[in-house]
XYZ file of N, CA, C and O in Angstrom:
460
model
N 21.542 60.896 83.647
C 21.049 60.721 81.940
C 19.383 60.691 81.890
O 19.173 59.905 83.073
N 18.881 60.910 81.312
C 17.103 60.879 81.043
C 16.834 60.034 80.735
O 17.511 59.114 79.556
N 15.935 58.865 81.378
C 15.185 57.558 80.712
C 14.412 58.123 79.811
O 13.625 59.183 80.071
N 14.293 57.093 78.585
C 13.051 57.524 77.811
C 11.893 57.394 78.058
O 10.824 58.324 77.619
N 11.290 56.597 79.001
C 10.214 56.507 79.879
C 9.619 58.103 80.635
O 8.930 58.244 80.410
N 10.967 59.029 81.416
C 10.976 60.151 81.816
C 10.671 61.303 80.444
O 9.549 62.222 80.699
N 11.304 60.948 79.476
C 10.460 61.793 78.778
C 9.444 61.567 78.111
O 8.595 62.822 77.908
N 8.757 60.353 78.099
C 7.578 60.515 77.397
C 6.447 60.908 78.703
O 5.271 61.606 78.326
N 6.901 60.808 79.695
C 5.753 61.395 80.931
C 5.957 62.704 80.898
O 4.841 63.113 81.314
N 6.958 63.619 80.386
C 7.016 64.821 80.189
C 6.375 65.684 78.641
O 5.782 66.435 78.828
N 6.069 64.310 77.804
C 5.016 64.810 76.320
C 3.862 64.254 76.678
O 3.675 62.906 75.899
N 2.490 64.791 76.964
C 1.568 64.205 76.635
C 1.072 63.673 75.150
O 0.644 62.966 75.377
N 1.769 64.194 74.408
C 1.622 63.910 73.137
C 2.185 62.852 72.795
O 1.893 62.006 71.420
N 3.242 62.256 73.353
C 4.209 61.262 72.835
C 3.531 59.844 73.538
O 3.669 60.443 74.842
N 2.895 58.859 73.500
C 2.892 57.505 74.109
C 4.060 56.964 73.815
O 4.404 56.841 72.490
N 3.612 55.787 74.689
C 5.084 54.466 74.947
C 4.665 53.882 73.026
O 5.797 53.581 72.332
N 3.536 53.629 72.560
C 3.319 53.096 71.706
C 3.763 53.544 70.489
O 3.945 53.098 69.452
N 4.191 55.527 70.477
C 4.580 56.134 69.314
C 6.452 55.734 69.008
O 6.354 55.746 68.065
N 7.109 55.589 69.828
C 8.273 55.570 69.769
C 9.097 54.276 70.596
O 10.146 53.688 69.997
N 8.223 53.706 71.500
C 9.433 52.822 72.212
C 8.980 51.001 71.672
O 9.897 50.300 72.238
N 8.079 50.669 71.286
C 7.493 49.603 71.292
C 7.823 48.882 69.603
O 7.664 47.859 69.508
N 8.272 50.285 68.901
C 8.543 49.396 67.559
C 9.429 48.482 67.567
O 10.714 48.963 67.727
N 9.511 47.478 66.355
C 10.632 46.697 66.122
C 11.239 47.163 64.729
O 12.391 46.817 64.479
N 10.407 48.235 64.159
C 10.882 48.640 62.421
C 12.110 49.279 63.126
O 12.079 50.299 64.217
N 13.325 49.802 61.940
C 14.217 50.663 62.348
C 14.188 51.428 61.098
O 13.812 50.921 60.251
N 15.039 52.663 60.692
C 14.987 53.485 59.657
C 16.097 52.768 58.792
O 16.712 51.780 59.083
N 16.371 53.356 57.750
C 17.021 52.552 56.212
C 17.644 54.030 56.013
O 18.415 53.964 54.846
N 18.810 54.554 56.819
C 19.418 55.714 56.374
C 20.615 55.250 56.305
O 21.407 54.406 57.064
N 20.866 55.737 55.330
C 22.968 55.432 54.696
C 23.750 56.074 55.917
O 23.156 56.933 56.680
N 25.374 55.824 55.906
C 25.801 56.665 57.064
C 25.732 57.755 56.550
O 25.966 58.557 57.434
N 25.891 58.273 55.176
C 26.031 59.293 54.792
C 25.022 60.582 55.430
O 24.936 61.567 55.973
N 23.712 59.971 55.623
C 22.294 60.292 55.912
C 22.897 60.649 57.346
O 22.443 61.861 57.743
N 22.775 59.710 57.896
C 22.831 59.490 59.555
C 24.246 60.652 59.684
O 23.828 61.329 60.722
N 25.272 60.560 59.514
C 26.374 61.203 59.493
C 25.631 62.670 59.536
O 26.109 64.020 60.459
N 25.028 63.143 58.432
C 24.439 64.642 58.505
C 23.462 65.085 58.936
O 23.623 66.435 60.173
N 22.432 63.920 59.809
C 21.653 64.440 60.168
C 22.382 64.818 61.946
O 21.715 65.784 63.024
N 23.391 63.907 62.601
C 23.996 64.470 63.726
C 24.687 65.519 63.486
O 24.307 66.075 64.825
N 25.126 65.394 62.271
C 25.765 66.945 62.140
C 25.253 68.216 62.763
O 25.469 69.531 63.346
N 23.772 68.170 61.956
C 22.679 69.354 62.291
C 22.616 69.376 63.342
O 22.190 70.412 64.390
N 22.162 68.116 64.041
C 21.397 67.737 65.592
C 22.378 68.712 66.511
O 22.283 69.166 67.499
N 24.118 67.995 65.980
C 25.004 69.019 67.173
C 24.538 70.222 67.011
O 24.955 71.326 67.934
N 24.879 70.692 65.794
C 24.875 72.486 65.653
C 23.521 72.850 66.175
O 23.290 74.232 66.985
N 22.292 72.570 66.343
C 21.415 72.395 66.963
C 21.288 72.686 68.483
O 20.609 73.212 69.115
N 22.128 71.541 68.738
C 22.619 71.704 70.313
C 22.826 72.652 70.754
O 22.721 73.004 71.572
N 23.536 72.785 70.219
C 24.702 74.243 70.219
C 23.959 75.605 70.484
O 24.391 76.698 71.152
N 23.138 75.890 69.306
C 22.102 76.865 69.170
C 21.349 77.137 70.530
O 20.975 78.156 71.169
N 20.775 75.641 71.265
C 19.807 75.511 72.371
C 21.106 76.225 73.439
O 20.497 77.095 74.284
N 21.933 75.965 73.641
C 23.206 76.071 74.402
C 22.880 77.771 74.460
O 23.637 78.290 75.464
N 23.403 78.372 73.181
C 23.743 79.371 72.613
C 22.150 80.471 73.513
O 22.201 81.510 74.070
N 21.232 79.952 73.101
C 20.047 80.759 73.554
C 19.852 80.728 75.068
O 20.110 81.775 75.754
N 19.874 79.811 75.663
C 20.150 79.574 77.222
C 20.889 80.520 77.609
O 20.738 81.575 78.819
N 22.558 81.205 77.251
C 23.537 82.089 77.572
C 22.830 83.307 77.011
O 23.237 83.675 77.789
N 21.996 83.365 76.181
C 21.188 84.725 75.616
C 20.516 85.364 76.783
O 20.533 86.230 77.204
N 19.837 84.267 77.497
C 18.906 84.358 78.568
C 19.166 84.907 79.679
O 19.121 85.793 80.421
N 20.720 84.093 80.064
C 21.157 84.295 81.252
C 21.718 85.751 81.262
O 22.214 85.735 82.082
N 22.347 86.070 80.262
C 23.010 87.418 80.197
C 22.039 88.520 79.853
O 22.032 89.536 79.367
N 20.686 88.108 80.160
C 19.781 89.336 79.515
C 19.414 89.850 78.411
O 19.537 91.082 78.376
N 19.972 89.092 77.341
C 19.829 89.617 75.901
C 18.557 90.291 75.495
O 17.523 89.919 75.967
N 18.422 91.556 74.861
C 17.821 91.822 74.514
C 16.496 90.671 73.683
O 16.775 89.928 72.521
N 15.679 90.538 73.791
C 14.215 89.665 73.449
C 14.291 89.526 72.307
O 14.342 88.507 71.994
N 14.015 90.729 71.810
C 14.129 90.404 69.934
C 15.174 89.276 69.349
O 15.279 88.344 68.273
N 16.617 89.516 69.763
C 17.488 89.098 69.338
C 17.730 87.447 69.932
O 17.751 86.490 69.003
N 16.980 86.997 71.102
C 16.743 85.799 71.617
C 15.538 84.790 70.624
O 15.805 83.896 70.101
N 14.437 85.850 70.418
C 13.691 85.227 69.728
C 13.947 85.011 67.872
O 13.650 83.851 67.177
N 15.018 85.560 67.364
C 15.351 85.279 66.306
C 16.235 84.407 66.345
O 16.435 83.336 65.129
N 16.949 83.868 67.515
C 18.033 82.754 67.321
C 16.884 82.010 67.909
O 17.207 80.474 67.209
N 15.733 81.570 68.330
C 14.781 80.300 68.720
C 14.256 80.100 67.141
O 14.140 79.133 66.874
N 13.615 81.388 66.641
C 13.380 81.247 65.362
C 14.058 80.475 64.139
O 13.501 79.415 63.412
N 15.755 80.712 64.209
C 16.731 79.848 63.077
C 16.872 78.705 64.041
O 16.890 77.632 63.189
N 16.240 78.228 65.124
C 16.493 76.763 65.556
C 15.456 76.024 65.193
O 15.802 75.072 64.491
N 14.558 76.627 65.719
C 13.068 76.210 64.827
C 13.325 75.509 63.200
O 13.189 74.687 62.839
N 13.933 76.625 62.735
C 14.073 76.263 61.029
C 15.042 74.946 61.101
O 15.196 74.660 59.989
N 15.908 75.150 61.785
C 16.742 74.116 61.945
C 16.319 73.118 62.027
O 16.799 71.960 61.099
N 15.691 72.486 63.206
C 14.630 71.216 63.422
C 13.957 70.911 62.306
O 13.587 69.821 61.883
N 13.232 71.836 61.934
C 12.062 71.714 60.677
C 12.969 70.740 59.077
O 12.202 70.079 58.544
N 14.447 71.445 58.798
C 15.177 70.978 58.172
C 15.766 69.429 58.074
O 15.236 68.765 57.495
N 15.792 69.471 59.182
C 15.974 67.601 59.809
C 14.860 66.988 60.079
O 14.592 65.924 59.426
N 13.602 67.379 59.961
C 12.456 66.485 59.716
C 11.858 66.520 58.600
O 11.189 65.094 58.103
N 12.309 67.816 57.662
C 12.243 66.976 56.141
C 13.012 65.963 55.723
O 12.598 65.418 55.267
N 14.375 66.332 56.424
C 15.045 65.262 55.466
C 14.522 63.706 56.143
O 14.581 62.390 55.118
N 14.470 63.464 57.364
C 14.103 62.688 58.006
C 12.582 61.963 57.116
O 12.189 60.637 56.448
N 11.650 62.875 56.815
C 10.462 62.637 56.590
C 10.534 62.258 55.047
O 9.693 61.222 54.498
N 11.491 62.982 54.175
C 11.161 62.552 52.828
C 12.133 61.235 52.845
O 11.636 60.131 51.852
N 12.931 60.614 53.365
C 13.615 59.383 53.432
C 12.896 58.651 53.816
O 12.324 57.370 53.360
N 12.170 58.465 55.240
C 10.546 57.785 55.265
C 9.666 57.437 54.340
O 9.336 56.535 53.966
N 9.560 58.523 53.301
C 8.437 58.739 52.003
C 9.056 57.398 51.239
O 8.477 56.813 51.014
N 10.279 58.157 50.824
C 11.139 57.394 49.839
C 11.355 55.577 50.064
O 11.395 55.378 49.207
N 11.422 55.399 51.166
C 12.033 54.183 51.251
C 10.884 53.301 52.752
O 10.192 52.226 52.038
N 10.667 53.537 54.005
C 9.899 52.932 54.958
C 8.309 52.913 54.073
O 7.722 51.901 54.025
N 7.854 54.062 53.805
C 6.691 53.881 53.320
C 6.335 53.037 51.893
O 5.314 52.363 51.632
N 7.167 53.352 51.302
C 6.997 53.049 49.839
C 7.244 51.074 49.969
O 6.244 50.716 49.401
N 8.188 50.877 50.820
C 8.291 49.785 50.997
C 7.223 48.842 52.029
O 6.648 47.740 51.266
N 6.185 49.134 52.595
C 5.311 48.762 53.531
C 4.530 48.878 52.704
O 3.236 48.127 52.229
N 4.020 49.862 51.488
C 2.852 49.756 50.578
C 3.215 48.580 49.639
O 1.897 47.945 49.361
N 4.346 48.264 49.354
C 4.691 47.155 48.538
C 4.243 46.116 49.071
O 3.858 45.077 48.904
N 4.642 46.190 50.292
C 3.894 44.807 51.157
C 2.367 44.788 51.534
O 2.179 43.946 51.761
N 1.249 45.646 50.901
C 0.222 45.466 50.980
C -0.194 46.048 52.309
O -1.356 46.445 52.609
N 0.636 46.902 53.051
C 0.278 47.588 54.328
C 0.273 49.130 54.138
O 0.643 49.691 54.138
N -1.069 48.903 54.023
C -1.648 50.512 53.752
C -2.106 51.190 54.858
O -2.273 52.910 54.637
N -1.802 50.809 56.110
C -1.902 51.296 57.475
C -1.014 52.370 57.191
O -1.372 53.567 58.112
N -0.165 52.182 56.795
C 1.343 53.242 56.698
C 0.811 54.515 55.875
O 1.641 55.822 56.683
N -0.293 54.999 55.241
C -0.842 55.748 54.767
C -0.778 56.171 56.220
O -0.770 58.146 56.218
N -2.400 56.595 57.296
C -2.906 56.750 57.772
C -1.526 57.551 59.165
O -1.568 58.221 59.697
N -0.710 56.415 59.261
C 0.570 57.066 60.212
C 0.996 58.152 59.339
O 1.871 58.859 60.227
N 1.518 58.097 58.175
C 2.269 59.281 57.786
C 1.309 60.087 57.382
O 1.772 61.509 57.992
N -0.140 60.669 57.620
C -0.585 61.680 58.035
C -0.740 62.089 59.181
O -0.971 62.871 59.542
N -0.606 61.165 60.095
C -0.570 61.224 61.292
C 0.633 62.442 61.976
O 0.784 63.364 62.505
N 1.599 61.896 61.323
C 3.056 62.475 61.474
C 2.948 63.493 60.488
O 3.465 64.615 61.571
N 2.782 64.380 59.372
C 2.509 65.242 58.659
C 1.720 66.462 59.594
O 1.962 67.380 59.892
N 0.532 65.909 60.045
C 0.099 66.635 60.981
C 0.642 67.037 62.530
O 0.640 68.190 62.897
N 1.474 65.673 62.979
C 2.670 66.688 64.242
C 3.166 67.373 63.762
O 3.403 68.729 64.365
N 4.004 67.260 62.580
C 5.072 68.240 62.081
C 4.357 69.979 61.407
O 4.826 70.726 62.302
N 2.880 70.122 61.134
C 2.525 71.054 61.033
C 1.983 71.736 62.030
O 1.715 72.745 62.140
N 1.546 71.115 63.451
C 1.437 71.418 64.163
C 1.777 72.865 65.260
O 3.216 72.602 65.234
N 1.481 73.804 65.417
C 2.790 74.765 65.826
C 2.113 75.347 67.283
O 0.856 75.333 67.497
């Protein structure tokens, strides 16, 4: 099992401040969580499938097509999370007078748009 700190070391874009020290929690319903987990399970299968394609020397264009489909699926998960974040977490924090959340959202959107 990979420890969270090991993951942080591998990605210079992620710092401990970004994900590990926050006391905040998401507000997803059980239905939304189940949907997200189901999507992520399918994505996990797609990744394993791509690995298998590469191991079997599958034609590059076919592998790239599967990578594009997986990226699209991940983007869908991100959109669902972002929508819920805006409708719940961000609205709640603005109502509490915490306007710093707007800067946080802008940084998050920039990360999502980075390619």
